[in-house]
Amino acid sequence: MRIGIVCSGGDSPGMNAAIRGAVLRGVEVHGIEMIGFEDGWEGFHQGRLRPLDRPAVRGISPLGGVFLGTSRVQPFAGRRGEPVDLAEFRERTAAYGLDGFMLIGGNGTQTVGAILDEYGIPVVGLPKTIDNDLDATDYTFGFDTAVSIAAEAIDRLRTTGESHRRCMVLEVMGRDAGWIALHAGMAGGAQVILLPEYPETLEQVCDWVRGVRARGRSSLVVVAEGFRLSGEQTIADGIDELGRPRLGGVAEVLAPLIERCSGIETRATVLGHVQRGGTPTAFDRVLATRTGIAAADAVLRGDWGTMAALRGTEIEMVPLASAVGRLKTVPEGRYAEVRLNFG
Ligand code: F6P
């Protein structure tokens, strides 16, 4: 059996560990032949691939990024729910001699996987994204690393903020889900955490910031890139390769507004891609490795159309269709839990 590994979407710490886990189990234990496409579907279209064996994945677990490269190129035109033309895709798959695919990616990638599955193409999904917004799995690898980096940024901003009696606003990623902001904010003891799921008014944010000053402290406000003030639009700059708004910049809009309405000097920091780069945490390496192992086992069993999901402490194969179509956003209860202590 010959399997093609494809990485797609933004990189996420732990992708290398996932490939290593899949190769060590799939190639070494099960005798499956594996190849990796360079730069995701771009390499698939252009015939850029390389064999994956034990030496190819030596020592890569602690490395950030993904050694194969990734892109947001799509394997075919069309979207879920519409008829898609897979003639060229099938031709290439046959030319590469592939019996199936392992897809390492987030929402967009697993949606592609679900479409391929609907058309009878053998595929197994490995969920990754720092955003942690994939349904049907408790956590995606990359998320823990992003949260750790963001929490460290909060700790650092806090000491400079306190020294100058300033309000510090930290913007983190996450697209339409506030998981990174929520977890980093909780870990860092932020006084205000603003999530895409729950718009707030500027007056309310300023009340919180003033309340913190009244207690003799300086505010640390964590804002998710997808947050918007009540009645306002999300801040975006153009669109990405998938036609989605390119989010970012909300902290720079919010900071002067807070300064004006609260009278407290305020600074903005956009953490950006720092939170996606560098060494994965041990948690992400373990989760990614176990995901790769489970995916290789699923391939051997012919358990196609599934995704290796974390359920509690176990990795379970769940239908790809159950993971896509709906974002896993922060539930109301999780927001209420922190909001009661804002200010
Ligand atoms: O989906 C992962 C993510 O890091 C989002 O949190 C962010 O909005 C986006 O990718 C950034 O994408 P790019 O790397 O294309 O700027």
Coordinates of C-alpha atoms and ligand atoms in Angstrom, one line a residue:
M1 CA 0.0 0.0 0.0
R2 CA 1.3 3.5 -0.9
I3 CA 0.0 6.6 1.0
G4 CA 0.5 10.3 0.3
I5 CA 0.9 12.7 3.2
V6 CA -0.3 16.2 2.6
C7 CA 0.0 19.2 4.9
S8 CA -2.3 22.0 4.2
G9 CA -3.3 25.4 5.7
G10 CA -1.2 27.5 8.2
D11 CA 1.6 25.6 9.9
S12 CA 1.0 24.5 13.5
P13 CA 3.6 23.3 16.1
G14 CA 3.6 19.5 16.2
M15 CA 3.2 18.8 12.5
N16 CA 6.6 17.3 12.3
A17 CA 5.9 15.1 15.3
A18 CA 2.7 13.9 13.6
I19 CA 4.5 13.0 10.4
R20 CA 7.2 11.1 12.4
G21 CA 4.5 9.3 14.4
A22 CA 2.7 8.2 11.2
V23 CA 5.9 7.1 9.5
L24 CA 7.4 5.2 12.4
R25 CA 4.1 3.3 12.8
G26 CA 3.0 3.1 9.2
V27 CA 6.3 2.4 7.5
E28 CA 8.3 0.7 10.2
V29 CA 5.6 -1.4 11.9
H30 CA 2.9 -1.9 9.2
G31 CA 5.1 -1.9 6.1
I32 CA 3.1 0.8 4.4
E33 CA 5.0 2.9 1.8
M34 CA 4.6 6.6 2.4
I35 CA 5.5 9.7 0.4
G36 CA 5.2 13.3 1.4
F37 CA 4.1 16.1 -0.9
E38 CA 6.2 19.3 -0.7
D39 CA 4.2 22.4 0.1
G40 CA 0.9 20.6 0.4
W41 CA -1.4 20.3 -2.6
E42 CA 1.0 22.6 -4.5
G43 CA 3.5 19.8 -4.6
F44 CA 0.7 17.4 -5.5
H45 CA -0.1 19.5 -8.6
Q46 CA 3.6 20.0 -9.5
G47 CA 4.9 16.5 -8.9
R48 CA 7.1 17.5 -6.0
L49 CA 7.2 14.6 -3.5
R50 CA 9.7 12.6 -1.5
P51 CA 9.8 9.2 0.1
L52 CA 9.2 9.1 3.9
D53 CA 11.0 6.6 5.9
R54 CA 12.7 6.4 9.3
P55 CA 15.9 8.4 8.4
A56 CA 13.6 11.1 6.7
V57 CA 11.9 11.8 10.0
R58 CA 14.9 11.5 12.3
G59 CA 15.0 14.1 15.1
I60 CA 12.1 16.2 13.8
S61 CA 9.7 16.0 16.8
P62 CA 11.1 19.1 18.6
L63 CA 11.2 21.2 15.4
G64 CA 8.6 23.9 14.8
G65 CA 7.0 24.5 11.3
V66 CA 6.8 21.5 9.0
F67 CA 9.7 20.2 7.1
L68 CA 7.6 19.2 4.1
G69 CA 6.2 22.7 3.8
T70 CA 2.5 23.7 3.6
S71 CA 0.3 25.9 1.5
R72 CA -3.4 26.9 1.1
V73 CA -3.5 25.6 -2.4
Q74 CA -6.6 23.5 -3.1
P75 CA -6.5 20.1 -4.8
F76 CA -9.6 20.8 -7.0
A77 CA -12.0 23.6 -7.6
G78 CA -15.4 23.7 -5.9
R79 CA -16.8 23.4 -2.4
R80 CA -18.7 21.1 -0.1
G81 CA -22.3 20.6 -1.1
E82 CA -21.6 21.5 -4.8
P83 CA -20.6 19.0 -7.5
V84 CA -16.8 18.9 -7.9
D85 CA -14.8 17.7 -10.8
L86 CA -12.2 15.2 -9.6
A87 CA -11.0 13.9 -13.0
E88 CA -7.5 15.6 -12.8
F89 CA -7.2 14.7 -9.1
R90 CA -7.9 11.0 -9.9
E91 CA -5.4 11.0 -12.8
R92 CA -2.6 12.4 -10.6
T93 CA -3.4 10.0 -7.8
A94 CA -3.2 7.1 -10.1
A95 CA 0.0 8.5 -11.7
Y96 CA 1.6 8.6 -8.2
G97 CA 0.4 5.1 -7.5
L98 CA -1.4 6.2 -4.4
D99 CA -3.9 4.1 -2.5
G100 CA -4.9 6.8 -0.1
F101 CA -4.1 10.0 1.7
M102 CA -3.3 11.3 5.1
L103 CA -4.3 14.9 5.4
I104 CA -2.8 17.1 8.1
G105 CA -4.7 20.3 8.5
G106 CA -7.4 22.3 10.1
N107 CA -11.0 23.1 9.1
G108 CA -10.5 23.8 5.4
T109 CA -8.3 20.8 5.0
Q110 CA -10.6 18.3 6.7
T111 CA -13.5 19.7 4.7
V112 CA -11.5 18.8 1.6
G113 CA -11.0 15.4 3.2
A114 CA -14.7 15.0 3.7
I115 CA -15.4 15.9 0.1
L116 CA -12.8 13.4 -1.1
D117 CA -14.4 10.8 1.1
E118 CA -17.9 11.5 -0.3
Y119 CA -16.4 10.8 -3.8
G120 CA -14.9 7.5 -2.6
I121 CA -11.2 8.6 -2.3
P122 CA -9.5 6.9 0.7
V123 CA -8.5 9.6 3.2
V124 CA -7.7 9.8 6.9
G125 CA -7.5 13.2 8.6
L126 CA -5.0 14.5 11.3
P127 CA -6.4 17.6 12.9
K128 CA -4.0 20.5 13.5
T129 CA -4.5 24.2 14.1
I130 CA -3.4 26.6 16.7
D131 CA -7.0 28.0 16.7
N132 CA -8.4 24.8 18.3
D133 CA -11.6 25.4 16.4
L134 CA -12.1 21.9 14.9
D135 CA -15.2 20.1 16.0
A136 CA -15.2 16.5 17.2
T137 CA -11.8 16.7 18.9
D138 CA -11.0 18.1 22.4
Y139 CA -7.8 19.7 21.4
T140 CA -5.8 20.2 18.2
F141 CA -2.0 20.0 18.3
G142 CA -0.4 23.5 18.0
F143 CA -2.9 25.1 20.3
D144 CA -1.0 24.3 23.5
T145 CA 2.2 25.9 22.1
A146 CA 0.4 29.0 20.9
V147 CA -1.3 29.4 24.3
S148 CA 2.1 29.0 26.1
I149 CA 3.7 31.6 24.0
A150 CA 0.8 34.0 24.4
A151 CA 0.8 33.5 28.2
E152 CA 4.5 34.3 28.3
A153 CA 3.8 37.5 26.3
I154 CA 1.2 38.4 28.9
D155 CA 3.7 37.9 31.8
R156 CA 6.2 40.1 30.0
L157 CA 3.7 42.8 29.1
R158 CA 2.5 42.9 32.6
T159 CA 5.8 44.0 34.2
T160 CA 6.3 46.8 31.7
G161 CA 2.6 47.8 31.9
E162 CA 2.7 47.9 35.7
S163 CA 5.9 50.0 35.7
H164 CA 4.3 52.7 33.6
R165 CA 0.8 52.4 35.0
R166 CA -0.4 51.7 31.5
C167 CA -3.1 49.5 30.1
M168 CA -1.6 46.9 27.8
V169 CA -3.6 45.3 25.0
L170 CA -2.4 42.0 23.6
E171 CA -3.9 40.7 20.3
V172 CA -3.7 36.9 19.7
M173 CA -4.8 34.8 16.7
G174 CA -7.6 32.3 16.5
R175 CA -9.8 33.5 13.6
D176 CA -13.5 33.2 14.6
A177 CA -12.8 31.2 17.8
G178 CA -11.5 32.7 21.0
W179 CA -9.7 29.7 22.4
I180 CA -6.2 31.1 22.4
A181 CA -7.3 34.4 24.0
L182 CA -9.4 32.6 26.6
H183 CA -6.7 30.1 27.7
A184 CA -3.8 32.5 27.5
G185 CA -5.8 35.2 29.3
M186 CA -6.7 32.7 32.1
A187 CA -3.2 31.5 32.4
G188 CA -1.8 35.0 32.5
G189 CA -4.5 36.4 34.8
A190 CA -5.7 39.0 32.3
Q191 CA -8.3 41.5 33.7
V192 CA -10.2 41.6 30.4
I193 CA -10.5 38.9 27.7
L194 CA -12.3 39.8 24.5
L195 CA -13.5 37.0 22.2
P196 CA -15.0 36.9 18.7
E197 CA -18.0 35.0 20.0
Y198 CA -19.0 37.6 22.5
P199 CA -18.9 41.3 21.4
E200 CA -18.8 43.9 24.2
T201 CA -19.4 47.7 24.2
L202 CA -16.5 50.1 24.4
E203 CA -18.1 51.6 27.6
Q204 CA -18.1 48.2 29.2
V205 CA -14.4 47.6 28.3
C206 CA -13.5 51.0 29.7
D207 CA -15.4 50.4 32.9
W208 CA -13.4 47.3 33.5
V209 CA -10.1 49.1 32.7
R210 CA -11.0 51.9 35.1
G211 CA -12.0 49.4 37.8
V212 CA -8.6 47.9 37.6
R213 CA -6.9 51.3 38.0
A214 CA -9.2 52.0 41.0
R215 CA -7.7 49.0 42.7
G216 CA -4.3 50.4 42.1
R217 CA -3.4 48.0 39.3
S218 CA -2.7 48.2 35.5
S219 CA -5.0 46.3 33.1
L220 CA -3.9 43.6 30.8
V221 CA -6.5 43.2 28.0
V222 CA -6.2 40.1 25.8
V223 CA -8.1 40.5 22.5
A224 CA -8.7 37.8 19.9
E225 CA -8.1 38.9 16.4
G226 CA -11.7 38.1 15.5
F227 CA -13.2 40.3 18.3
R228 CA -15.5 43.2 17.4
L229 CA -17.1 45.8 19.6
S230 CA -20.9 45.5 19.7
G231 CA -22.4 46.9 16.6
E232 CA -19.0 47.1 14.8
Q233 CA -17.4 45.1 12.0
T234 CA -14.5 42.6 12.5
I235 CA -11.2 44.3 11.5
A236 CA -9.7 42.6 8.4
D237 CA -7.2 43.5 5.8
G238 CA -8.0 41.9 2.4
I239 CA -8.7 38.2 2.0
D240 CA -6.5 35.1 2.2
E241 CA -5.9 32.3 -0.4
L242 CA -9.1 30.7 0.6
G243 CA -11.1 33.9 0.2
R244 CA -11.6 34.4 4.0
P245 CA -11.0 37.8 5.6
R246 CA -7.4 38.2 6.7
L247 CA -7.9 39.1 10.3
G248 CA -5.6 41.2 12.5
G249 CA -5.2 44.8 13.8
V250 CA -8.0 45.0 16.3
A251 CA -5.6 45.8 19.2
E252 CA -4.3 48.8 17.3
V253 CA -7.9 50.1 16.8
L254 CA -9.0 49.3 20.4
A255 CA -6.0 50.7 22.3
P256 CA -6.5 54.4 21.3
L257 CA -10.3 54.0 22.0
I258 CA -9.6 52.7 25.5
E259 CA -7.1 55.4 26.1
R260 CA -9.5 58.1 25.0
C261 CA -12.5 56.8 27.0
S262 CA -10.6 55.8 30.2
G263 CA -8.0 58.5 30.3
I264 CA -5.4 55.8 30.9
E265 CA -2.3 55.6 28.7
T266 CA -2.7 52.4 26.6
R267 CA -0.4 50.4 24.3
A268 CA -1.1 47.7 21.8
T269 CA 0.9 44.6 21.0
V270 CA 0.1 42.2 18.1
L271 CA 1.7 38.9 18.8
G272 CA 1.2 37.6 15.3
H273 CA 3.1 34.7 13.9
V274 CA 5.4 34.4 16.9
Q275 CA 2.7 32.3 18.5
R276 CA 2.8 29.8 15.6
G277 CA 6.5 29.4 15.3
G278 CA 9.3 27.6 17.2
T279 CA 9.5 24.5 19.3
P280 CA 6.2 22.7 20.1
T281 CA 5.4 22.1 23.8
A282 CA 5.8 18.5 25.1
F283 CA 2.0 18.3 25.2
D284 CA 1.7 19.1 21.5
R285 CA 4.5 16.7 20.6
V286 CA 2.8 13.9 22.4
L287 CA -0.6 14.6 21.0
A288 CA 0.7 15.0 17.5
T289 CA 2.8 11.7 17.7
R290 CA -0.3 9.8 19.0
T291 CA -2.4 11.3 16.3
G292 CA 0.1 10.1 13.6
I293 CA 0.2 6.6 15.2
A294 CA -3.6 6.4 15.3
A295 CA -3.9 7.6 11.7
A296 CA -1.4 5.0 10.5
D297 CA -3.3 2.2 12.3
A298 CA -6.6 3.5 10.7
V299 CA -5.0 3.3 7.2
L300 CA -3.9 -0.3 7.9
R301 CA -7.5 -1.2 9.0
G302 CA -9.0 0.6 6.0
D303 CA -10.8 2.9 8.3
W304 CA -11.2 5.6 5.6
G305 CA -13.2 8.8 5.9
T306 CA -12.2 9.3 9.5
M307 CA -10.1 11.7 11.6
A308 CA -7.9 11.0 14.6
A309 CA -9.6 12.9 17.4
L310 CA -8.6 13.4 21.0
R311 CA -11.5 12.3 23.2
G312 CA -10.6 12.8 26.8
T313 CA -7.2 11.0 27.1
E314 CA -7.8 8.6 24.1
I315 CA -7.3 9.1 20.4
E316 CA -10.4 7.9 18.6
M317 CA -11.2 7.7 14.9
V318 CA -14.3 9.8 14.2
P319 CA -16.1 10.4 10.9
L320 CA -14.6 13.3 9.0
A321 CA -18.0 14.7 8.3
S322 CA -18.6 15.1 12.1
A323 CA -15.6 17.4 12.4
V324 CA -16.4 19.9 9.6
G325 CA -19.2 22.2 8.7
R326 CA -19.4 23.7 12.2
L327 CA -16.7 25.6 14.0
K328 CA -15.9 24.7 17.6
T329 CA -16.3 28.0 19.3
V330 CA -16.0 29.0 23.0
P331 CA -19.2 28.1 24.7
E332 CA -21.1 30.7 26.8
G333 CA -20.3 28.9 30.0
R334 CA -16.6 29.1 29.5
Y335 CA -16.9 32.9 28.8
A336 CA -19.2 33.5 31.8
E337 CA -16.6 31.7 34.0
V338 CA -14.0 34.4 33.3
R339 CA -16.2 37.4 32.7
L340 CA -17.5 37.5 36.2
N341 CA -14.0 38.5 37.4
F342 CA -13.2 41.1 34.7
G343 CA -12.1 44.5 35.9
Ligands
F6P1 O1 -5.6 29.4 11.2 C1 -4.4 29.6 11.8 C2 -4.0 31.1 11.7 O2 -2.8 31.3 12.4 C3 -5.1 32.0 12.3 O3 -5.1 32.1 13.7 C4 -4.7 33.3 11.6 O4 -5.8 34.2 11.4 C5 -4.2 32.8 10.3 O5 -3.8 31.5 10.4 C6 -3.1 33.7 9.7 O6 -2.7 33.2 8.5 P1 -1.5 33.6 7.6 O7 -0.3 32.8 8.1 O8 -1.9 33.3 6.2 O9 -1.2 35.1 7.9

